[in-house]
Short mmCIF file of C-alpha atoms in Angstrom, two decimals:
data_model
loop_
_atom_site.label_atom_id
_atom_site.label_comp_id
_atom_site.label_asym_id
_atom_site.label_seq_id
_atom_site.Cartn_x
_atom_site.Cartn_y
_atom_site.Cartn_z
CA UNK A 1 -11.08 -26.94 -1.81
CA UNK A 2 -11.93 -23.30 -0.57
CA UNK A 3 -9.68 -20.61 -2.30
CA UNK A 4 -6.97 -19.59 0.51
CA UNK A 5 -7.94 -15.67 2.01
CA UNK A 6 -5.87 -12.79 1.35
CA UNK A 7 -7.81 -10.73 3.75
CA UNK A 8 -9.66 -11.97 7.22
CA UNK A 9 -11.39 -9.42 8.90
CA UNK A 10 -13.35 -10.39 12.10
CA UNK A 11 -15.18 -7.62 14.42
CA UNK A 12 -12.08 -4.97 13.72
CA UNK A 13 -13.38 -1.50 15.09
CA UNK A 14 -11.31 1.84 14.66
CA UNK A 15 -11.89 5.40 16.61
CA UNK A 16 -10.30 8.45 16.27
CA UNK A 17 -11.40 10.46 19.47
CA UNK A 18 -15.30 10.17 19.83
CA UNK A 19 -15.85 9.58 16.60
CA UNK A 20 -16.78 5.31 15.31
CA UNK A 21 -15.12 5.05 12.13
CA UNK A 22 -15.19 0.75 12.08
CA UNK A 23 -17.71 -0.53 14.18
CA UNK A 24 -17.00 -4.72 14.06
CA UNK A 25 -16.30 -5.41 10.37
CA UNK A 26 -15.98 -8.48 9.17
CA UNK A 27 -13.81 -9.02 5.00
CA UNK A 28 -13.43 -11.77 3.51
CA UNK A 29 -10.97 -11.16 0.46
CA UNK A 30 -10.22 -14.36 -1.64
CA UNK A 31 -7.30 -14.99 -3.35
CA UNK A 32 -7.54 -14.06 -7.24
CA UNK A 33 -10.26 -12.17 -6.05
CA UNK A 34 -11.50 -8.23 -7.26
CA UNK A 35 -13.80 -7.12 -4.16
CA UNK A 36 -15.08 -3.68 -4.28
CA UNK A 37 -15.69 -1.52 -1.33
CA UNK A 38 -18.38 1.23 -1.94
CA UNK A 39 -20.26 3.07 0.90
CA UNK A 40 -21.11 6.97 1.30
CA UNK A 41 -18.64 9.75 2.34
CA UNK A 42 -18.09 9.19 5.97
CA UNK A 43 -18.59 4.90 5.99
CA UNK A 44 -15.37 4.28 6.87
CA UNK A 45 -13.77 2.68 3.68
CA UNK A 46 -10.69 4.74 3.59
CA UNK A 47 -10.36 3.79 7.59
CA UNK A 48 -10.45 0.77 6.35
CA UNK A 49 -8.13 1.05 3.34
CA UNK A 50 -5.58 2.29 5.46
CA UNK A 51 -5.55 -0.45 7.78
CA UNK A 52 -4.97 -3.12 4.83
CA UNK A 53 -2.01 -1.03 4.26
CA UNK A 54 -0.19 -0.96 7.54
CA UNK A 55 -1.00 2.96 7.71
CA UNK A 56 -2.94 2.76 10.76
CA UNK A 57 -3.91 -0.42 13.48
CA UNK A 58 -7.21 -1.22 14.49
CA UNK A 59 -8.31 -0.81 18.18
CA UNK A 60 -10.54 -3.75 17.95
CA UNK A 61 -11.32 -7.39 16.44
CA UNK A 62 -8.97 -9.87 14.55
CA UNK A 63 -7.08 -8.95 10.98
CA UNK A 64 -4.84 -11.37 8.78
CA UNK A 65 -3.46 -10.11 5.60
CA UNK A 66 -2.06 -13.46 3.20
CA UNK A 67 -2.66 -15.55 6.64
CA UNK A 68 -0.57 -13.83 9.04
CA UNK A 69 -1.93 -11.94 11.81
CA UNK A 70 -1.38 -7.95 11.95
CA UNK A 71 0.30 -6.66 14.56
CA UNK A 72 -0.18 -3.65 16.44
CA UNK A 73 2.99 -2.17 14.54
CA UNK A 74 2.71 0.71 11.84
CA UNK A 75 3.90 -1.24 8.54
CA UNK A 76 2.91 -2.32 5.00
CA UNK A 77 2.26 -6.39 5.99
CA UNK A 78 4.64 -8.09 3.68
CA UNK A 79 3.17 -8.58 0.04
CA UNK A 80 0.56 -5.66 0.22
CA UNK A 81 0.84 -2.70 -1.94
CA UNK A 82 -1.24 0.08 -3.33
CA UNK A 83 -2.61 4.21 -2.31
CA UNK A 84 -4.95 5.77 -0.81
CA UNK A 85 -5.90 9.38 -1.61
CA UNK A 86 -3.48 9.24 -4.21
CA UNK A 87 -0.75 8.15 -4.43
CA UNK A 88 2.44 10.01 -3.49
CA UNK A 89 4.92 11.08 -6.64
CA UNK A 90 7.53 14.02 -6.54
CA UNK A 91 6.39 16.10 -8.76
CA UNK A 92 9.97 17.39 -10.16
CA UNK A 93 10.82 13.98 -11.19
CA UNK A 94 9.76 11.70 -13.96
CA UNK A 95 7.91 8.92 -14.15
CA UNK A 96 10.93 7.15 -14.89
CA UNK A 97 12.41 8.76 -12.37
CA UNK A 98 9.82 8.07 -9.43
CA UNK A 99 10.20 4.85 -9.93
CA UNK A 100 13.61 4.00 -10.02
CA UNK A 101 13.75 6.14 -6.98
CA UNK A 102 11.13 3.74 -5.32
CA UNK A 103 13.38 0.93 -6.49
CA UNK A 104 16.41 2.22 -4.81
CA UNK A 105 14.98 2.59 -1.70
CA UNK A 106 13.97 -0.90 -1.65
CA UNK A 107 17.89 -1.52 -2.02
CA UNK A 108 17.50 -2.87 -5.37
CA UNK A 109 19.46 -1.73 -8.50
CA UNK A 110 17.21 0.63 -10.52
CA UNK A 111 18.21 -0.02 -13.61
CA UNK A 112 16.23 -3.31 -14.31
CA UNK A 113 13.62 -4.14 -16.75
CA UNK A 114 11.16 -3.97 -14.38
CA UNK A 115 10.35 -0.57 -14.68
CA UNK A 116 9.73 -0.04 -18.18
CA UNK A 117 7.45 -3.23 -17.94
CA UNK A 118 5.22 -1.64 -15.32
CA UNK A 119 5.44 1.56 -17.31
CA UNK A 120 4.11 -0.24 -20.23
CA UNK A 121 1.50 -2.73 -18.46
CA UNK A 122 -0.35 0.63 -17.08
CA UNK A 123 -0.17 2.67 -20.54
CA UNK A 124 2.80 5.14 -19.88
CA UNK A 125 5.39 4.26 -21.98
CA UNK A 126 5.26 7.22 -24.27
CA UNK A 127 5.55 9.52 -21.32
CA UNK A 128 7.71 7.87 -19.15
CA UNK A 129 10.29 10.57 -19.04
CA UNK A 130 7.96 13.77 -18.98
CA UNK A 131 8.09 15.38 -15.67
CA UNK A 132 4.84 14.56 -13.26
CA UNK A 133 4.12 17.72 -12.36
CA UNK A 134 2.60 18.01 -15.96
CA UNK A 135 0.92 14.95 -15.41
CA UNK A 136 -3.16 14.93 -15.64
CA UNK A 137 -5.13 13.47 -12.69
CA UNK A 138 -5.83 9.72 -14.24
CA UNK A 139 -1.96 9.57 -15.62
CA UNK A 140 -1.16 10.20 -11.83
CA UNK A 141 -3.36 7.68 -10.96
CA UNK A 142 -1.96 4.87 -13.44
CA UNK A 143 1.60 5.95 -12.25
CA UNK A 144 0.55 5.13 -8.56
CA UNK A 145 -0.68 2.01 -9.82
CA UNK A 146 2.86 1.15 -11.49
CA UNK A 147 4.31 2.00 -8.48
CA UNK A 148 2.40 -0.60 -6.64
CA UNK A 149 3.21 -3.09 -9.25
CA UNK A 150 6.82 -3.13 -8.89
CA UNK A 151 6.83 -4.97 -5.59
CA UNK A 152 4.42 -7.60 -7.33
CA UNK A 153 1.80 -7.60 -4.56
CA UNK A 154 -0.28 -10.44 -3.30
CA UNK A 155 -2.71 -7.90 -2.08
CA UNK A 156 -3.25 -4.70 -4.15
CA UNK A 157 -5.46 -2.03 -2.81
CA UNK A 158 -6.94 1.03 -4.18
CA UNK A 159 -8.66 4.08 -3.62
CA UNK A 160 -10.54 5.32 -6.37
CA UNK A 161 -7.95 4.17 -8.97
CA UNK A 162 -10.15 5.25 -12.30
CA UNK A 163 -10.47 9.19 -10.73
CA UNK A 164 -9.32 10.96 -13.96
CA UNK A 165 -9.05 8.47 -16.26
CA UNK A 166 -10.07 8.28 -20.24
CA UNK A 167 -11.37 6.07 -21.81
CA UNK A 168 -7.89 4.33 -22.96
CA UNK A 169 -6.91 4.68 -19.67
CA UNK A 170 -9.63 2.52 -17.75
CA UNK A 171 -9.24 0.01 -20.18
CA UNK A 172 -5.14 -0.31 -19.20
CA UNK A 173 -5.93 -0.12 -15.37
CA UNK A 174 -8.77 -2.66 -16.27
CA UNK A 175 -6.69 -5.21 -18.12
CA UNK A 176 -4.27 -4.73 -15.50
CA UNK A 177 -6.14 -5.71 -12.36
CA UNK A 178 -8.23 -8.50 -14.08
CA UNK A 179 -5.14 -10.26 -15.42
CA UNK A 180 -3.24 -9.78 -11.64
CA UNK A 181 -6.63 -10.81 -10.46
CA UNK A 182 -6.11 -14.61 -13.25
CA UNK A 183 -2.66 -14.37 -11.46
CA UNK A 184 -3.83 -15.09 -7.95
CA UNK A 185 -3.11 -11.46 -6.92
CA UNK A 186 -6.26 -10.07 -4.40
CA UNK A 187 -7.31 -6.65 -5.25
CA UNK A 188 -9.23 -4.77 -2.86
CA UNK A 189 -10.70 -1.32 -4.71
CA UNK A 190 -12.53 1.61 -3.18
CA UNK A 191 -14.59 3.76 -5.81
CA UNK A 192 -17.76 5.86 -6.43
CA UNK A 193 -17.58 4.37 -9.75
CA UNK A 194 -20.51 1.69 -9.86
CA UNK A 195 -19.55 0.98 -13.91
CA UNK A 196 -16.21 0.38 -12.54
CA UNK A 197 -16.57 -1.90 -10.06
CA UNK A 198 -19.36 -3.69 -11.86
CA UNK A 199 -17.18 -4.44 -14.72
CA UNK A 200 -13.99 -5.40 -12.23
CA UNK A 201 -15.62 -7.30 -9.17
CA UNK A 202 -16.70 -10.04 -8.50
CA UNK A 203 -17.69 -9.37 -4.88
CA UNK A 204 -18.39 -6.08 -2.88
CA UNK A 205 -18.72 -4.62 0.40
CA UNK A 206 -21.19 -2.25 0.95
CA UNK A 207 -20.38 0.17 4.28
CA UNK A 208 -22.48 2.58 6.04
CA UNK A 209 -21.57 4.54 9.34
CA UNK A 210 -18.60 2.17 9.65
CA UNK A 211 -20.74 -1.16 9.71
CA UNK A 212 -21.11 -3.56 7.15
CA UNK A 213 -24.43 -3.77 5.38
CA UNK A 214 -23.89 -5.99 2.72
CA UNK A 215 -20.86 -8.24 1.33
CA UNK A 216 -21.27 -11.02 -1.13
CA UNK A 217 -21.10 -11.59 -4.69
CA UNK A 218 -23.09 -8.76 -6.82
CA UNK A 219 -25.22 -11.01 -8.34
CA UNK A 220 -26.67 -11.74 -4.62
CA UNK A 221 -26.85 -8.08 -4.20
CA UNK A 222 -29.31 -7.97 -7.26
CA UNK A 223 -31.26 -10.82 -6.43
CA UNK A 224 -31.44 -9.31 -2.52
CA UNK A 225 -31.89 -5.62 -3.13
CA UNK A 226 -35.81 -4.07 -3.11
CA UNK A 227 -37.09 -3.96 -6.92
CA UNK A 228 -35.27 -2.06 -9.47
CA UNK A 229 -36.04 -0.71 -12.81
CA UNK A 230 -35.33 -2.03 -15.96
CA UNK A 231 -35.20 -1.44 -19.11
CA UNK A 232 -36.93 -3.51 -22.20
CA UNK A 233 -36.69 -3.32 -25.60
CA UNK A 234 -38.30 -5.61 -27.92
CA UNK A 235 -40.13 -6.49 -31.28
CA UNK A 236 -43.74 -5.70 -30.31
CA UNK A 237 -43.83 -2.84 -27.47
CA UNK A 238 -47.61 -3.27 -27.19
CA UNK A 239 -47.47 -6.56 -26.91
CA UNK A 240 -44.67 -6.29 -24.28
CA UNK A 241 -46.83 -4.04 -22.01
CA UNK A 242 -49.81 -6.06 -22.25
CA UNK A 243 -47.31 -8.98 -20.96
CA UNK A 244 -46.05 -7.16 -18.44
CA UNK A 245 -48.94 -5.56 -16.80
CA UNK A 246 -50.43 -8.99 -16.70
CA UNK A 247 -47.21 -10.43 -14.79
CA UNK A 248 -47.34 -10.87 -11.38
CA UNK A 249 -44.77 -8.46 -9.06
CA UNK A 250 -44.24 -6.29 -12.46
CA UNK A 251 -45.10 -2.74 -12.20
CA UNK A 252 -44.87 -0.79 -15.17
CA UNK A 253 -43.16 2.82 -14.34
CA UNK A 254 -42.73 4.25 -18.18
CA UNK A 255 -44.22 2.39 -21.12
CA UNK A 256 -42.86 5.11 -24.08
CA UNK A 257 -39.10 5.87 -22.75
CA UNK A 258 -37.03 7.14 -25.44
CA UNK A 259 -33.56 5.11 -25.44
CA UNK A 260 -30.93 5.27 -28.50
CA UNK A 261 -33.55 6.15 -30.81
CA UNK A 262 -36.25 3.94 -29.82
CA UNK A 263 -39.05 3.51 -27.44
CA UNK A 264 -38.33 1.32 -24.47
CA UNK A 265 -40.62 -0.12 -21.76
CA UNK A 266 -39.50 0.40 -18.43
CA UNK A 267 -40.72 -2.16 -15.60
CA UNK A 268 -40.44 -2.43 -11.87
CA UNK A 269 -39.97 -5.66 -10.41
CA UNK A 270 -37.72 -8.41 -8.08
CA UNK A 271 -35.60 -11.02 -10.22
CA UNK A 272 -38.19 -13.51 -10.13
CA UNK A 273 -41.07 -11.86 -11.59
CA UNK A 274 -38.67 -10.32 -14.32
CA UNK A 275 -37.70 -13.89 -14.77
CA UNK A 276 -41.06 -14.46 -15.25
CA UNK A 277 -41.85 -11.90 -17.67
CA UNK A 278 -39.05 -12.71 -20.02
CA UNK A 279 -40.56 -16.22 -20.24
CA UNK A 280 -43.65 -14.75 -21.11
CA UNK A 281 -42.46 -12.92 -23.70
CA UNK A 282 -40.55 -15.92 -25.25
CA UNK A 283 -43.61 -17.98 -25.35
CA UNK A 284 -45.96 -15.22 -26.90
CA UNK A 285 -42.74 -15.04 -29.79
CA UNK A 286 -41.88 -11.24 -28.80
CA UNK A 287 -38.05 -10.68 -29.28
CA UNK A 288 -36.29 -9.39 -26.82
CA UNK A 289 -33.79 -6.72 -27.98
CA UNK A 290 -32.17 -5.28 -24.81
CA UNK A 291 -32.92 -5.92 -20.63
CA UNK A 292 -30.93 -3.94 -18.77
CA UNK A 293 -31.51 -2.18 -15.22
CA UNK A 294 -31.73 1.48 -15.46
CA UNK A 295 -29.62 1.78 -12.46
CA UNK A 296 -26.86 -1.04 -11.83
CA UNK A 297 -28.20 -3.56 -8.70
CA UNK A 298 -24.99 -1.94 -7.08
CA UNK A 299 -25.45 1.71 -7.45
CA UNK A 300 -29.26 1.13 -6.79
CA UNK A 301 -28.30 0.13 -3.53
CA UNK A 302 -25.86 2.81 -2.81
CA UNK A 303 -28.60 5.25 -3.44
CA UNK A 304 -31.47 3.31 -1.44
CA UNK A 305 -28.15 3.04 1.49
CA UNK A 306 -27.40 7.18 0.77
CA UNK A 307 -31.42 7.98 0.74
CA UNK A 308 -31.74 5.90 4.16
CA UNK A 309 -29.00 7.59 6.08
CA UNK A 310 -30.13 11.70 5.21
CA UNK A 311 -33.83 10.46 6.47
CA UNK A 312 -32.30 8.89 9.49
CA UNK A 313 -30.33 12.32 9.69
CA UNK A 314 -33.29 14.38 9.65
#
């Protein structure tokens, strides 16, 4: 049985004046899904972001958000929460204080357990009653993210929710999503952070000039993209670069890289010839210490996407 969609996009297109910013995109968002959204400056992903959140409506195309259909009204579809740009805290307040404000709005009495829960989940416990105007960018960003928590979304979305953050707080934010993600809870999140979204996602959507140019799961990406460079460490160098040059659809591009100490071979090739190669290698008895591509299958492909658009530019 196919998991149920939180988001169903079909040919949804979005102008502002003469300007295309969604030119027919199609989502698919799975329940208990993370999907990343990556594209250049200018793709259209916060156009996008904004109309998962009820912030804008599209001119164009078909969109259901937890299977019912969005109107042409401006409001947060039931079940959706999350920020884009930032999210939106009063400064003079504390965290504490944001949120129970946030609470009472909602017509609910502020002074449950809920908030010091979502306060802990996202790492802010200690400072929960400092004022946010002292606040550092990623703190600010794992505030939002409380914020969002509180209504217990179906459908989270986020714009660049790691900007700012340390390396304790990634790892909160991260344990967050993935465990809303075991939960059922979609999460839709925008970033320039190809770690990020590597270590989160199990699908992505690749955007260019508001049209979709890839969507599928990340291992497809690396299996479709042009060849990519990776890097090999292993027992017997030599013997790895005889190997290698000998393999067919392997170009060698570095054969004395300095990595961590040690001297790394550094190959060019598709999926199947690396395949290939690492059989190779295990038959002649050379050990393979590390294979790793230089540049992630994701971020190569946000460079080949960002390398194609300034020549078509030109």
């Amino acid at each position: 049985m196919d998991t149920p969609l939180a988001v169903r996009a079909r040919g949804i297109t979005k102008c502002f004046g003469d300007v295309v910013a969604l030119d027919g995109i199609d989502l698919d968002v799975a329940q208990g899904q993370i999907h990343g959204l990556v594209g250049p400056n200018g793709a259209g992903k916060t156009t996008l972001l904004g109309l998962l959140l009820g912030l804008a409506v599209a001119d164009g195309g078909r969109l259901e958000i937890l299977g019912a259909p969005v109107g042409r009204a401006l409001a947060a579809p039931d079940g959706v929460a999350g920020f884009v740009d930032g999210p939106g805290l009063y400064p003079s307040l504390t965290a504490r204080q944001n949120l129970a404000a946030l609470v009472a709005l909602r017509g609910h009495d502020p002074r449950t357990g809920a908030i010091s829960d979502v306060l802990d989940q996202v790492g802010l416990t200690d400072v929960a009653d400092d004022r946010v105007r002292g606040y550092s960018l990623g703190m600010r960003q794992r505030l939002g993210l409380a914020a969002a928590l509180l209504t217990r979304p179906r459908l989270l979305v986020l714009d660049e929710p790691s900007n700012g953050l340390d390396p304790a707080g990634k790892r909160h934010v991260h344990g967050v999503l993935t465990r809303l993600a075991a939960d059922g809870t979609a999460v839709v999140v925008s970033s320039h952070r190809m770690d990020d979204l590597e270590a989160l996602c199990s699908e992505a959507t690749i955007l260019a000039t508001g049209r979709v140019v890839f969507s599928g799961p990340l291992s497809k990406l690396a299996a479709e993209n042009r060849e990519l460079d990776y890097r090999l460490l292993s027992s017997d160098l030599p013997a790895a670069r005889r190997l290698a040059a000998d393999t067919a659809g392997i170009t060698v591009v570095d054969d004395a890289r300095a990595w961590r100490g040690a001297e790394a071979l550094v190959v060019r090739a598709l999926v199947p010839a690396l395949d290939e190669l690492v059989a190779g290698l295990v038959r002649s008895g050379v050990a393979v210490r590390e294979l790793a591509p230089v540049s992630s299958p994701l971020e190569a492909a946000f460079l080949a996407l960002t390398e194609e658009e300034e020549e078509a530019g030109r």
